[in-house]
mmCIF file of C-alpha atoms and ligand atoms in Angstrom:
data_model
loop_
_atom_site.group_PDB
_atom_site.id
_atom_site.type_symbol
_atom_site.label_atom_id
_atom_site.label_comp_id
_atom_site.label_asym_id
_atom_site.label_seq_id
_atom_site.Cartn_x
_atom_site.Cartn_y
_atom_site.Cartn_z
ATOM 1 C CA UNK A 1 132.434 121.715 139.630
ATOM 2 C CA UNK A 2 134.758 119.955 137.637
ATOM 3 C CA UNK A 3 138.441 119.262 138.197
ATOM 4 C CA UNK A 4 139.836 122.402 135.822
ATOM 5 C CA UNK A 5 137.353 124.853 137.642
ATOM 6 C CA UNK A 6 138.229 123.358 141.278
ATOM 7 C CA UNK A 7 141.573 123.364 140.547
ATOM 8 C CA UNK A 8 141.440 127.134 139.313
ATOM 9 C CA UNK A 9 139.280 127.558 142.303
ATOM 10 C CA UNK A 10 141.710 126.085 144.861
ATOM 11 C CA UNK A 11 144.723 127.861 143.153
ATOM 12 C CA UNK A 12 142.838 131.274 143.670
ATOM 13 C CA UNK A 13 143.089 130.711 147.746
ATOM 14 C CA UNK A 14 146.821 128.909 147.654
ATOM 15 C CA UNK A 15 148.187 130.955 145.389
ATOM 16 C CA UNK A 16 151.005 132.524 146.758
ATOM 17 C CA UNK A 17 151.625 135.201 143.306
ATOM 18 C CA UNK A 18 149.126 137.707 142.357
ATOM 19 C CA UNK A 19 146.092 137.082 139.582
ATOM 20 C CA UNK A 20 147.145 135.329 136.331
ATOM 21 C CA UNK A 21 151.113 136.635 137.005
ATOM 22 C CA UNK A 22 154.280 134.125 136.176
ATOM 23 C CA UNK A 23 156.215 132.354 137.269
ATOM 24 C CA UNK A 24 153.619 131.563 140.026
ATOM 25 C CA UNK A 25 153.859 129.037 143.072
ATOM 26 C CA UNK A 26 151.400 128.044 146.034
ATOM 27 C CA UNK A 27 153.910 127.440 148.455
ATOM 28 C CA UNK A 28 154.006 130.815 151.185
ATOM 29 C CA UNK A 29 157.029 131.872 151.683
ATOM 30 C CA UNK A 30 157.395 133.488 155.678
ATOM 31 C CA UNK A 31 158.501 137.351 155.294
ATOM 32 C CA UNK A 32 158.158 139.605 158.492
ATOM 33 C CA UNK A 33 158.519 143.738 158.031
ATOM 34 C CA UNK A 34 159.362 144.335 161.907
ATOM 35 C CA UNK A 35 156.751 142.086 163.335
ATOM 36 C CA UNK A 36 154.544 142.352 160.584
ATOM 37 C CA UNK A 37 153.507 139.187 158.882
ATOM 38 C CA UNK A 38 153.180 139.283 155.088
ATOM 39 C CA UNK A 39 149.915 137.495 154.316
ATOM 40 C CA UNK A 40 149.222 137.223 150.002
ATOM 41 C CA UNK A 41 147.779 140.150 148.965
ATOM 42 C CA UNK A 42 148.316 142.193 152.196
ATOM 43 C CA UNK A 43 147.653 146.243 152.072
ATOM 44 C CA UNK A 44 150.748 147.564 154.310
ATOM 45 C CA UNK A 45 151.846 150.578 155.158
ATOM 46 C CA UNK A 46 154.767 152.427 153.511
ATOM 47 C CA UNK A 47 156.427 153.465 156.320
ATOM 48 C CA UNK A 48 156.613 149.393 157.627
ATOM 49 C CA UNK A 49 158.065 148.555 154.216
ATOM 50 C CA UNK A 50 160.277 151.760 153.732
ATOM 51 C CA UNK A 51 164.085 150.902 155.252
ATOM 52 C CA UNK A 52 164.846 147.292 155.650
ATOM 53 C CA UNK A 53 164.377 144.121 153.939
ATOM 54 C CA UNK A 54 162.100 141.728 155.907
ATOM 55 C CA UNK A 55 162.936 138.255 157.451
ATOM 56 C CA UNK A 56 162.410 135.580 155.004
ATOM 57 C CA UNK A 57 161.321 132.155 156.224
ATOM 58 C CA UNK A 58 160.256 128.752 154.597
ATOM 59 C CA UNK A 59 158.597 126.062 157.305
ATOM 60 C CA UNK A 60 160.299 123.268 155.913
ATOM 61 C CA UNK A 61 163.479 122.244 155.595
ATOM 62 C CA UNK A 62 165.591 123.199 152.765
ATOM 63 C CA UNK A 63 169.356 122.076 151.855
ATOM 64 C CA UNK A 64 171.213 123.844 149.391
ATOM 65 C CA UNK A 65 171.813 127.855 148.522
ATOM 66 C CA UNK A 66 168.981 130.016 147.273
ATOM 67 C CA UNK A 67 167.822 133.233 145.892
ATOM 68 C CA UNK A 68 165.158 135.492 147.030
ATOM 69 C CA UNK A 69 163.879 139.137 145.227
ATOM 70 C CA UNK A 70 161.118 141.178 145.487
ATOM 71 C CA UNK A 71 159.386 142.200 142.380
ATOM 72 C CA UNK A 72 156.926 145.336 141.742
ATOM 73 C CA UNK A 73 154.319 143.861 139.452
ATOM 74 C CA UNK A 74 152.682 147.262 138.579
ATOM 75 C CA UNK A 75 155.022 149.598 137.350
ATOM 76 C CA UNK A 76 153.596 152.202 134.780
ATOM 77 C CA UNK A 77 155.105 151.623 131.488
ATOM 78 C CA UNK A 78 155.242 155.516 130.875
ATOM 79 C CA UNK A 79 157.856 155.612 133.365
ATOM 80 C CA UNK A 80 160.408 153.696 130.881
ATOM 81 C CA UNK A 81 161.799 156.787 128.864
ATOM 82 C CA UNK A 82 164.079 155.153 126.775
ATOM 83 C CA UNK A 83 161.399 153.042 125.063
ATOM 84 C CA UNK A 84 162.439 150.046 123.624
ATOM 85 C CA UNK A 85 160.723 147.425 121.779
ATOM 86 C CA UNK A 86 159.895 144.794 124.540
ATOM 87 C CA UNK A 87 158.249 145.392 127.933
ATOM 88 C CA UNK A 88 158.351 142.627 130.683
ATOM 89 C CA UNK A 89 154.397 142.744 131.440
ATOM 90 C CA UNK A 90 153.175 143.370 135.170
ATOM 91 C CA UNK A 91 149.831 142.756 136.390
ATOM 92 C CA UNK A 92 147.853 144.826 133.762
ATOM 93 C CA UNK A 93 148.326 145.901 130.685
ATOM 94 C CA UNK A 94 150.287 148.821 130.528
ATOM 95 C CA UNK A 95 152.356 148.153 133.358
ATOM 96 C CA UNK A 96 155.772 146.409 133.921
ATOM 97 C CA UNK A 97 157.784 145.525 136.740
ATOM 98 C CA UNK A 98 160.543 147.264 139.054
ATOM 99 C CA UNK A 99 162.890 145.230 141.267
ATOM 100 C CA UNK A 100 163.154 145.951 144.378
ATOM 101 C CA UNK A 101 165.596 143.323 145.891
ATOM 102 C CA UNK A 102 167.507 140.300 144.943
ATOM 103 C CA UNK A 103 169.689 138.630 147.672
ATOM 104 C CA UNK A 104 171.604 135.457 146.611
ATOM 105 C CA UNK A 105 173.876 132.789 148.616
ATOM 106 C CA UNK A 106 171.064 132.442 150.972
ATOM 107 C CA UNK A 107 171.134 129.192 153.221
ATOM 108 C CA UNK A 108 168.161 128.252 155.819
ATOM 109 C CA UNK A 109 169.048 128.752 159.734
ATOM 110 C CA UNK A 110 167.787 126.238 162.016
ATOM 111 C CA UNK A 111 164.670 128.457 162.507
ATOM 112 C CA UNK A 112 164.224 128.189 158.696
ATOM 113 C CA UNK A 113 164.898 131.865 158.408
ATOM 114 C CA UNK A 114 166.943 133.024 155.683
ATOM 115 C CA UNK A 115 170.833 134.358 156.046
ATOM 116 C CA UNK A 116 173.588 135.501 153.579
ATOM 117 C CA UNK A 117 176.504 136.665 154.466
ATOM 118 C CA UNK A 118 176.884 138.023 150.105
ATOM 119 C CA UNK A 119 176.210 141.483 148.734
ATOM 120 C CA UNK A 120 173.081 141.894 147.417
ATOM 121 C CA UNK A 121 172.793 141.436 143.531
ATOM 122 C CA UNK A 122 170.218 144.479 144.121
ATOM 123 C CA UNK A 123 170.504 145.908 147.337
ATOM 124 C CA UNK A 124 167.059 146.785 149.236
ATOM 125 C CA UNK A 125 164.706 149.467 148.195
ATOM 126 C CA UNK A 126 161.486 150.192 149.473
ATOM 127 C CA UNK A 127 158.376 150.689 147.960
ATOM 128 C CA UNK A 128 157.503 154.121 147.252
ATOM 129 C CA UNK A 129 154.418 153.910 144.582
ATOM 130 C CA UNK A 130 153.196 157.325 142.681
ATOM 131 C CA UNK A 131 150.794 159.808 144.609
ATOM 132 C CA UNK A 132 147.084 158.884 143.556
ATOM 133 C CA UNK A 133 148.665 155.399 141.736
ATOM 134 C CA UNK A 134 146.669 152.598 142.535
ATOM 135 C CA UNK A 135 148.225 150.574 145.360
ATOM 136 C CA UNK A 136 151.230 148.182 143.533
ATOM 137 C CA UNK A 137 151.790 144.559 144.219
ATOM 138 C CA UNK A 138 155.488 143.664 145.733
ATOM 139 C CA UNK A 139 155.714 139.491 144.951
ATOM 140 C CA UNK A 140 158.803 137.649 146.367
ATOM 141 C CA UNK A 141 159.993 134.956 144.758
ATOM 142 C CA UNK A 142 162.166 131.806 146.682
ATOM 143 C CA UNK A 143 164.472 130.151 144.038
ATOM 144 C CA UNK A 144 166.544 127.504 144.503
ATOM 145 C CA UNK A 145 170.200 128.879 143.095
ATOM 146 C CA UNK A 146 172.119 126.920 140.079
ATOM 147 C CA UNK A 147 175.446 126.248 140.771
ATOM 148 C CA UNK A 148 177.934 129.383 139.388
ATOM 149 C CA UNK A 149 174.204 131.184 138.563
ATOM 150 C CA UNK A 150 174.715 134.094 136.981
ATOM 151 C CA UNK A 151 172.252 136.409 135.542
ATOM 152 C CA UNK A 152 170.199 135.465 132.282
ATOM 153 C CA UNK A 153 170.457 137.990 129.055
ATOM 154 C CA UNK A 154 167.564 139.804 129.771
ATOM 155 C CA UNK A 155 168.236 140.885 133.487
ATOM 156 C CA UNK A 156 172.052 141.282 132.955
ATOM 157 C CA UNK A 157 174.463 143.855 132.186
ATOM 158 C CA UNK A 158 172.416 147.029 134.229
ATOM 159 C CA UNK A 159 174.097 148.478 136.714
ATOM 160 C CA UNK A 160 171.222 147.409 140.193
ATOM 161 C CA UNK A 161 173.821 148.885 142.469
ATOM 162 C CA UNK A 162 173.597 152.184 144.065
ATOM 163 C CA UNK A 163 169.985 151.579 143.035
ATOM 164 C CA UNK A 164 169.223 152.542 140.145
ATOM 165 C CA UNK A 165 165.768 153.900 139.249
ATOM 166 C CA UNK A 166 165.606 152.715 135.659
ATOM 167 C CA UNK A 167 167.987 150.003 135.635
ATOM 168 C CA UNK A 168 165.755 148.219 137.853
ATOM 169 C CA UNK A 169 162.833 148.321 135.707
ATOM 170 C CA UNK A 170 162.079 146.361 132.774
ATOM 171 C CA UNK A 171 163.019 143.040 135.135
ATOM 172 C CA UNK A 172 162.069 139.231 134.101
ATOM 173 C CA UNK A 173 161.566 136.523 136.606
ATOM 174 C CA UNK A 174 160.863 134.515 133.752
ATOM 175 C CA UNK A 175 164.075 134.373 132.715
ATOM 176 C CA UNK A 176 165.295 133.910 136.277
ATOM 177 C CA UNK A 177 162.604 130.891 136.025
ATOM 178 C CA UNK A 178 164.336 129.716 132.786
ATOM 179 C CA UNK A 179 168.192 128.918 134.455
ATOM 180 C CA UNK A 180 167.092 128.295 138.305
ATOM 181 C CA UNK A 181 163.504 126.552 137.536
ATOM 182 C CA UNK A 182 159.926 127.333 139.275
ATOM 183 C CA UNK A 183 159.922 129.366 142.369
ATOM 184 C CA UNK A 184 160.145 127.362 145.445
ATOM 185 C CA UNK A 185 158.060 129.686 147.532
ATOM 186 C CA UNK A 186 156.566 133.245 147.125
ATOM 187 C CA UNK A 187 153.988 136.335 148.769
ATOM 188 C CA UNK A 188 153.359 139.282 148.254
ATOM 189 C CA UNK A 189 152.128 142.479 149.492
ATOM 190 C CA UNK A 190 150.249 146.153 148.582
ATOM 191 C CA UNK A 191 151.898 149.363 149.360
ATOM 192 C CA UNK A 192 149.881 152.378 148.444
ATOM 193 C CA UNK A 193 150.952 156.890 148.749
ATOM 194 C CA UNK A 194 149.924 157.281 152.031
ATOM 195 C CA UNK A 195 148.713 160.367 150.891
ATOM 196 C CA UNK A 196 146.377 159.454 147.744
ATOM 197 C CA UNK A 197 143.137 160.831 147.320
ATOM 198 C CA UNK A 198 142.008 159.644 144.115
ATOM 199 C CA UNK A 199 143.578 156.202 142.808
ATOM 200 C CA UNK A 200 144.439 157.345 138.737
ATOM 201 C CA UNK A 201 143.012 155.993 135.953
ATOM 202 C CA UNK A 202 141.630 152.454 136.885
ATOM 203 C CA UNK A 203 144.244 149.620 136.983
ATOM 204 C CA UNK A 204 145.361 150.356 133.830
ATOM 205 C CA UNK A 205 149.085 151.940 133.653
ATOM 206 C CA UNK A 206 150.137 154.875 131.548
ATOM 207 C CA UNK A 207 151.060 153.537 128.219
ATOM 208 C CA UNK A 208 154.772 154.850 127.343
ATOM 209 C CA UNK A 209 154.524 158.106 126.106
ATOM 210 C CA UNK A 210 154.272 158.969 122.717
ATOM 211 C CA UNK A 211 156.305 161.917 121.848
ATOM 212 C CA UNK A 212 154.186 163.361 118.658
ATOM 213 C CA UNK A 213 151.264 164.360 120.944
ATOM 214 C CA UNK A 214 150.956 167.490 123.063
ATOM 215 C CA UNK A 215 150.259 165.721 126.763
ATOM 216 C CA UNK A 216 152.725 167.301 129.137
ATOM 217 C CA UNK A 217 153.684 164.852 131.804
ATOM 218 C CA UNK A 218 153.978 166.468 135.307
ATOM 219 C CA UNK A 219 156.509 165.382 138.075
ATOM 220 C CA UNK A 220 155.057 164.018 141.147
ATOM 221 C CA UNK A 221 156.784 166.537 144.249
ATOM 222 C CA UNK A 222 155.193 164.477 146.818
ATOM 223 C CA UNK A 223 156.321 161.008 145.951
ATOM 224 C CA UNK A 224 159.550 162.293 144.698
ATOM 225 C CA UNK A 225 160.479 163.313 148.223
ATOM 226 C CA UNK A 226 159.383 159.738 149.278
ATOM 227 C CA UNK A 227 161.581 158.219 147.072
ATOM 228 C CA UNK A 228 164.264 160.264 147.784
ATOM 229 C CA UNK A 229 164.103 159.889 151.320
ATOM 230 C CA UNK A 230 163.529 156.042 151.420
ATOM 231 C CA UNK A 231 166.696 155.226 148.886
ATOM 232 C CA UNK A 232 169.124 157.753 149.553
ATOM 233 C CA UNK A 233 171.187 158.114 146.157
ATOM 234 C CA UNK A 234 168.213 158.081 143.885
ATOM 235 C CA UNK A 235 168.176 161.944 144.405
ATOM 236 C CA UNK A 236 170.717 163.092 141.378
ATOM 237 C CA UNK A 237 169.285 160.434 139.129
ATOM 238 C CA UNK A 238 165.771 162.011 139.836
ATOM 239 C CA UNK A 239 167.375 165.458 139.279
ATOM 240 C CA UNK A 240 169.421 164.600 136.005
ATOM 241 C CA UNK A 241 166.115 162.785 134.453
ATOM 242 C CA UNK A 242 163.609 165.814 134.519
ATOM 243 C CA UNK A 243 159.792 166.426 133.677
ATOM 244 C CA UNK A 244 158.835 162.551 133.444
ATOM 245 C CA UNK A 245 156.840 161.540 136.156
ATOM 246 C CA UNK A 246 158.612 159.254 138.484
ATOM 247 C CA UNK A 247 155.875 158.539 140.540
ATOM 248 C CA UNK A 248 156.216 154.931 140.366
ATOM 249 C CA UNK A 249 158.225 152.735 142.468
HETATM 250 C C1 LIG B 301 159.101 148.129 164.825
HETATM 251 O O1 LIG B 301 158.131 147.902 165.835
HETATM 252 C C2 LIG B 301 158.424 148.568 167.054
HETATM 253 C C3 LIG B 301 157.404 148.107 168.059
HETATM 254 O O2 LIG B 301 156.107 148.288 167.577
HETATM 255 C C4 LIG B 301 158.387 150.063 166.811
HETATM 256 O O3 LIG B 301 158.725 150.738 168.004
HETATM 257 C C5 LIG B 301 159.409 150.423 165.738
HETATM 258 O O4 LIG B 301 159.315 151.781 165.408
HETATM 259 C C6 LIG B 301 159.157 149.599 164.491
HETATM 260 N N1 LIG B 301 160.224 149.854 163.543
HETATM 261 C C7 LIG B 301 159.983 150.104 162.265
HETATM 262 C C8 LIG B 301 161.199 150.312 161.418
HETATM 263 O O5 LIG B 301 158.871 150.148 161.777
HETATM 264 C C1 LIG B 302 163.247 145.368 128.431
HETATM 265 O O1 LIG B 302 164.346 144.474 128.550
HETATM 266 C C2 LIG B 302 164.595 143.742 127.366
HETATM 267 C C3 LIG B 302 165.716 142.752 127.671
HETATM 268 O O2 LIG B 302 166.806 143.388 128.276
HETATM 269 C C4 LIG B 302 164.988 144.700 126.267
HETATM 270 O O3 LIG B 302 165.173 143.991 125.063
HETATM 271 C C5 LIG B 302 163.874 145.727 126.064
HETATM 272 O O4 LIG B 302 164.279 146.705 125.151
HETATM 273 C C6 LIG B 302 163.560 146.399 127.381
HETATM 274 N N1 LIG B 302 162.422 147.281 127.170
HETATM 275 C C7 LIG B 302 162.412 148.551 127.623
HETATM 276 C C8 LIG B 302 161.182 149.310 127.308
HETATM 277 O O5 LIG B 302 163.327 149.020 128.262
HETATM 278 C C1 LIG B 303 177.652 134.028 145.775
HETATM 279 O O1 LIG B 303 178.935 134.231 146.338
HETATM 280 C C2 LIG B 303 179.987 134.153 145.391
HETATM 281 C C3 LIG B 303 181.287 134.208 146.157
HETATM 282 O O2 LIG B 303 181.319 135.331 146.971
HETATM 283 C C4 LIG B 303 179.821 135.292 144.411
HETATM 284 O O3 LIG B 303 180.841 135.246 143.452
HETATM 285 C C5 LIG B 303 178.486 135.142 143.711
HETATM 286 O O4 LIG B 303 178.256 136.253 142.861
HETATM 287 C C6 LIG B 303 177.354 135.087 144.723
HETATM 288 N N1 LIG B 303 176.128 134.762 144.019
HETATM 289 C C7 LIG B 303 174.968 135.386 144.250
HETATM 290 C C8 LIG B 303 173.809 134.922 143.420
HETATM 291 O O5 LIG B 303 174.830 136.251 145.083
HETATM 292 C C1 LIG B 304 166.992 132.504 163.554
HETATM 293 O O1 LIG B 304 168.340 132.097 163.498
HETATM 294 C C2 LIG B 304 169.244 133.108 163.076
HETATM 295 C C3 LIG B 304 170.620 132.507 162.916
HETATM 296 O O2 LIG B 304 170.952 131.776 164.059
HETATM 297 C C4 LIG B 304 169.204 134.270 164.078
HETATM 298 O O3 LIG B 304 170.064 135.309 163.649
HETATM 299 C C5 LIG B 304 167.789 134.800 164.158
HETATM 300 O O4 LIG B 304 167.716 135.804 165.150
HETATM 301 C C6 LIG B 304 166.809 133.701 164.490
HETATM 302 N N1 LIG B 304 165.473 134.240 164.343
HETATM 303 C C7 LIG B 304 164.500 133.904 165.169
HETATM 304 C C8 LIG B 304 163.171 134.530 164.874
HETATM 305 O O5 LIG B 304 164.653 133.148 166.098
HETATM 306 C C1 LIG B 305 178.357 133.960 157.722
HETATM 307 O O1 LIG B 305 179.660 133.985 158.255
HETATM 308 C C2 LIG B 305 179.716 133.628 159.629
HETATM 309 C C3 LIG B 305 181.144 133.839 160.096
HETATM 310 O O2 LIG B 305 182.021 133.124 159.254
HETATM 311 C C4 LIG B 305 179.240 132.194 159.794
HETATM 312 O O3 LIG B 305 179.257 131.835 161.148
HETATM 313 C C5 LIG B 305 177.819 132.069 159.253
HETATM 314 O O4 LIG B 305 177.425 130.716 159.289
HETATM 315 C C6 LIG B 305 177.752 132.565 157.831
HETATM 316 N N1 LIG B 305 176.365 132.597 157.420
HETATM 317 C C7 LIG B 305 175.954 132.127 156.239
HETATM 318 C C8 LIG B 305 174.506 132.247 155.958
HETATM 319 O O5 LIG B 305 176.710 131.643 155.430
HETATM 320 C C1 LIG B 306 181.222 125.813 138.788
HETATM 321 O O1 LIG B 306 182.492 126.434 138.665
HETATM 322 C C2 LIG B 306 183.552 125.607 139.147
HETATM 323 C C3 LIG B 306 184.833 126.399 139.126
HETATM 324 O O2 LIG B 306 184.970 127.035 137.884
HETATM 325 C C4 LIG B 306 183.607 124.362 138.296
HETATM 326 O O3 LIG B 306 184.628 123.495 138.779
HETATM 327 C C5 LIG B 306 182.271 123.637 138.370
HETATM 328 O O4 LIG B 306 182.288 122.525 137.486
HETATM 329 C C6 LIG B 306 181.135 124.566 137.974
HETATM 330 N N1 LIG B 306 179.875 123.881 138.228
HETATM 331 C C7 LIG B 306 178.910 123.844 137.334
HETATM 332 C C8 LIG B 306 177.696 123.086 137.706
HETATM 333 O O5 LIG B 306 178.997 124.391 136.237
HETATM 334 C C1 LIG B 307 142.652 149.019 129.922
HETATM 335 O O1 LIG B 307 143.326 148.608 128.744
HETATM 336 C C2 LIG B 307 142.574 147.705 127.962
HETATM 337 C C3 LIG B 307 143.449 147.269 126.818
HETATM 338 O O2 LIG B 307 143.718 148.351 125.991
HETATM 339 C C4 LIG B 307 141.291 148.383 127.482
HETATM 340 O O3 LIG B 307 140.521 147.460 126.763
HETATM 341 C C5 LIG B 307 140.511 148.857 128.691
HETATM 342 O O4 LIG B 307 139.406 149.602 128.263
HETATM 343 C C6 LIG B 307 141.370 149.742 129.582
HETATM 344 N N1 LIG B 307 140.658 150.062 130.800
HETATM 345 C C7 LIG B 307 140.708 151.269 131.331
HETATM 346 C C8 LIG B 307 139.934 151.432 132.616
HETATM 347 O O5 LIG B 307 141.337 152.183 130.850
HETATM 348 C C1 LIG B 308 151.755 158.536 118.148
HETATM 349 O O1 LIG B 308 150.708 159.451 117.907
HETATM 350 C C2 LIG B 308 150.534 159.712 116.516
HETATM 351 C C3 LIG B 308 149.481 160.812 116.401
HETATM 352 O O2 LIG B 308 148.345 160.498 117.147
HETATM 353 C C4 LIG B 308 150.097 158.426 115.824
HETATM 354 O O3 LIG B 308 149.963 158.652 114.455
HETATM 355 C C5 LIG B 308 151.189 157.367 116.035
HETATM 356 O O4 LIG B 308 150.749 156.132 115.514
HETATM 357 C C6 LIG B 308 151.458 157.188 117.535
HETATM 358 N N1 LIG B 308 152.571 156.291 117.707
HETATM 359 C C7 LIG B 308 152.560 155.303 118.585
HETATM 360 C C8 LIG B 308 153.825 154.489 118.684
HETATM 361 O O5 LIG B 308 151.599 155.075 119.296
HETATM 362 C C1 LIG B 309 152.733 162.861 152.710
HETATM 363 O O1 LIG B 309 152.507 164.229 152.923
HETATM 364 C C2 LIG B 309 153.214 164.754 154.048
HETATM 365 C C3 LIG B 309 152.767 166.196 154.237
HETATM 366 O O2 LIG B 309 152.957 166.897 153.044
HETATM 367 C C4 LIG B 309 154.709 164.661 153.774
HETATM 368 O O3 LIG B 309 155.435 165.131 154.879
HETATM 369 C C5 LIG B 309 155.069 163.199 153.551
HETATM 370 O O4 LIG B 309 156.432 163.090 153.193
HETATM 371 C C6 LIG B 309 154.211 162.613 152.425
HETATM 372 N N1 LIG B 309 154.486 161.197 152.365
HETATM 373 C C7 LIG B 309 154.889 160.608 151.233
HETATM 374 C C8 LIG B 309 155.186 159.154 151.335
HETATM 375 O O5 LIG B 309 154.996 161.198 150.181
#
């Protein structure tokens, strides 16, 4: 094997972000759901991952503030209404991301667990992906925070607080990468409708809709209720927003 392949081949195990996805790291960073261990690539259950943002731990030392968010790589890109030009790609084509969480001001205990005493830049939100989706990837992603940081162009100005079900889509970590540099750490996870029984159409997403054909998206009941009942205030945005399928999160 030579050194590009074993290299590949060695960043397949370590790597700590999913497939060919960016920014990526192989450094594991320690999250716990109750006393659930996040291992990379993980299949967990909704209900674990449904109320509360996990512990977050690094096992070495760290000085300094930092940043941590939790990123849904596999958001269908149908479920962007107001279609603009520019997608921030998720895992496949087709799909784009969702953010889930975004704490900032974070400082390492003595345990090397995680602690702010801020308000959340995006409060926590639990994954709640589309009945019959396939399962999405969550990724967390460790940064190390610039000094005054404040949010690049293309994750600024939308309002992530009550959460918001479209303002939270469409998010870069690239551009989070750009001002605070590589991730120091990341993991992630698989959360999948506890009740599927058929998985959609492949990995691909639903391409954004195209409004001169006939096809008649239908709203998801099921997963509707799921979101609604895991983030509490997403209910009149669901309401005001209609036939589109929300089914996504
Ligand atoms: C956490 O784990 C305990 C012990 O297994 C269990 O009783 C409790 O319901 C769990 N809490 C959540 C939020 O999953
Ligand atoms: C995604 O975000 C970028 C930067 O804010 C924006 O230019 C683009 O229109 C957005 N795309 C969609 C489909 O919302
Ligand atoms: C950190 O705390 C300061 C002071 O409260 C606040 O202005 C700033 O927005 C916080 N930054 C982040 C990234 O949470
Ligand atoms: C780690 O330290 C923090 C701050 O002292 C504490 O709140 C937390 O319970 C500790 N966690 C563990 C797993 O010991
Ligand atoms: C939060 O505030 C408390 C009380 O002032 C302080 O003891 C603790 O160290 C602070 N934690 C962090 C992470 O800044
Ligand atoms: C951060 O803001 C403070 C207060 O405005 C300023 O004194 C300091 O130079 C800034 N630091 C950086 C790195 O921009
Ligand atoms: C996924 O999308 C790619 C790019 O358009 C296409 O080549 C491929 O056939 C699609 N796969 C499925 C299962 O739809
Ligand atoms: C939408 O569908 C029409 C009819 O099939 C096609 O001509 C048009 O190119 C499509 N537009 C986009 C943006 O895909
Ligand atoms: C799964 O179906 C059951 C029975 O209809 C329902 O009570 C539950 O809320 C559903 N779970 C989700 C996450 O949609």
């Amino acid at each position: 094997m030579g050194a590009a392949a074993l290299l590949s081949a060695l960043g397949g195990v370590l790597g700590q972000t999913p497939g060919s996805s960016h920014p990526s790291t192989t450094k594991n960073l320690g999250a716990v759901f109750n006393t659930t261990e996040v291992t990379p690539n993980i299949l967990l259950s909704e209900e674990l991952v449904d109320d509360y943002a996990p512990t977050t731990y690094l096992d070495e030392s760290l000085t300094g503030t930092y940043m941590v968010m939790l990123v849904d790589l596999a958001i269908p890109q149908s479920s962007i209404t107001t279609t603009g030009p520019e997608f921030y790609p998720g895992l496949v084509y087709c799909r784009t991301t969702r953010l889930h969480w975004y704490q900032g001001n974070l400082t390492q205990t003595s345990n090397g667990t995680f602690a702010s005493n801020s308000s959340a830049i995006a409060t926590y939100g639990g994954p709640a992906p589309g009945l019959d989706d396939i399962a999405h990837t969550y990724t967390f992603y460790l940064f190390k925070q610039p000094d005054n940081f404040t949010l690049p162009a293309w994750d600024a100005g939308r309002t992530y607080n009550p959460i918001s079900v479209y303002d939270r889509m469409n998010f870069s970590v690239d551009a989070i990468a750009a001002v605070a540099g590589a991730p120091i750490a990341a993991n992630y996870f698989r959360v999948q409708d506890p009740n599927n029984t058929a998985y959609g159409t492949a990995d691909n997403g639903t391409c954004p809709l195209n409004s001169t054909t006939t096809a008649t998206p239908t709203r998801d009941v099921a997963s509707t209720g799921a979101a609604m009942r895991s983030e509490l205030g997403w209910g009149l945005a669901l309401v005001a927003v209609a036939t589109v399928a929300f089914s996504m999160l």
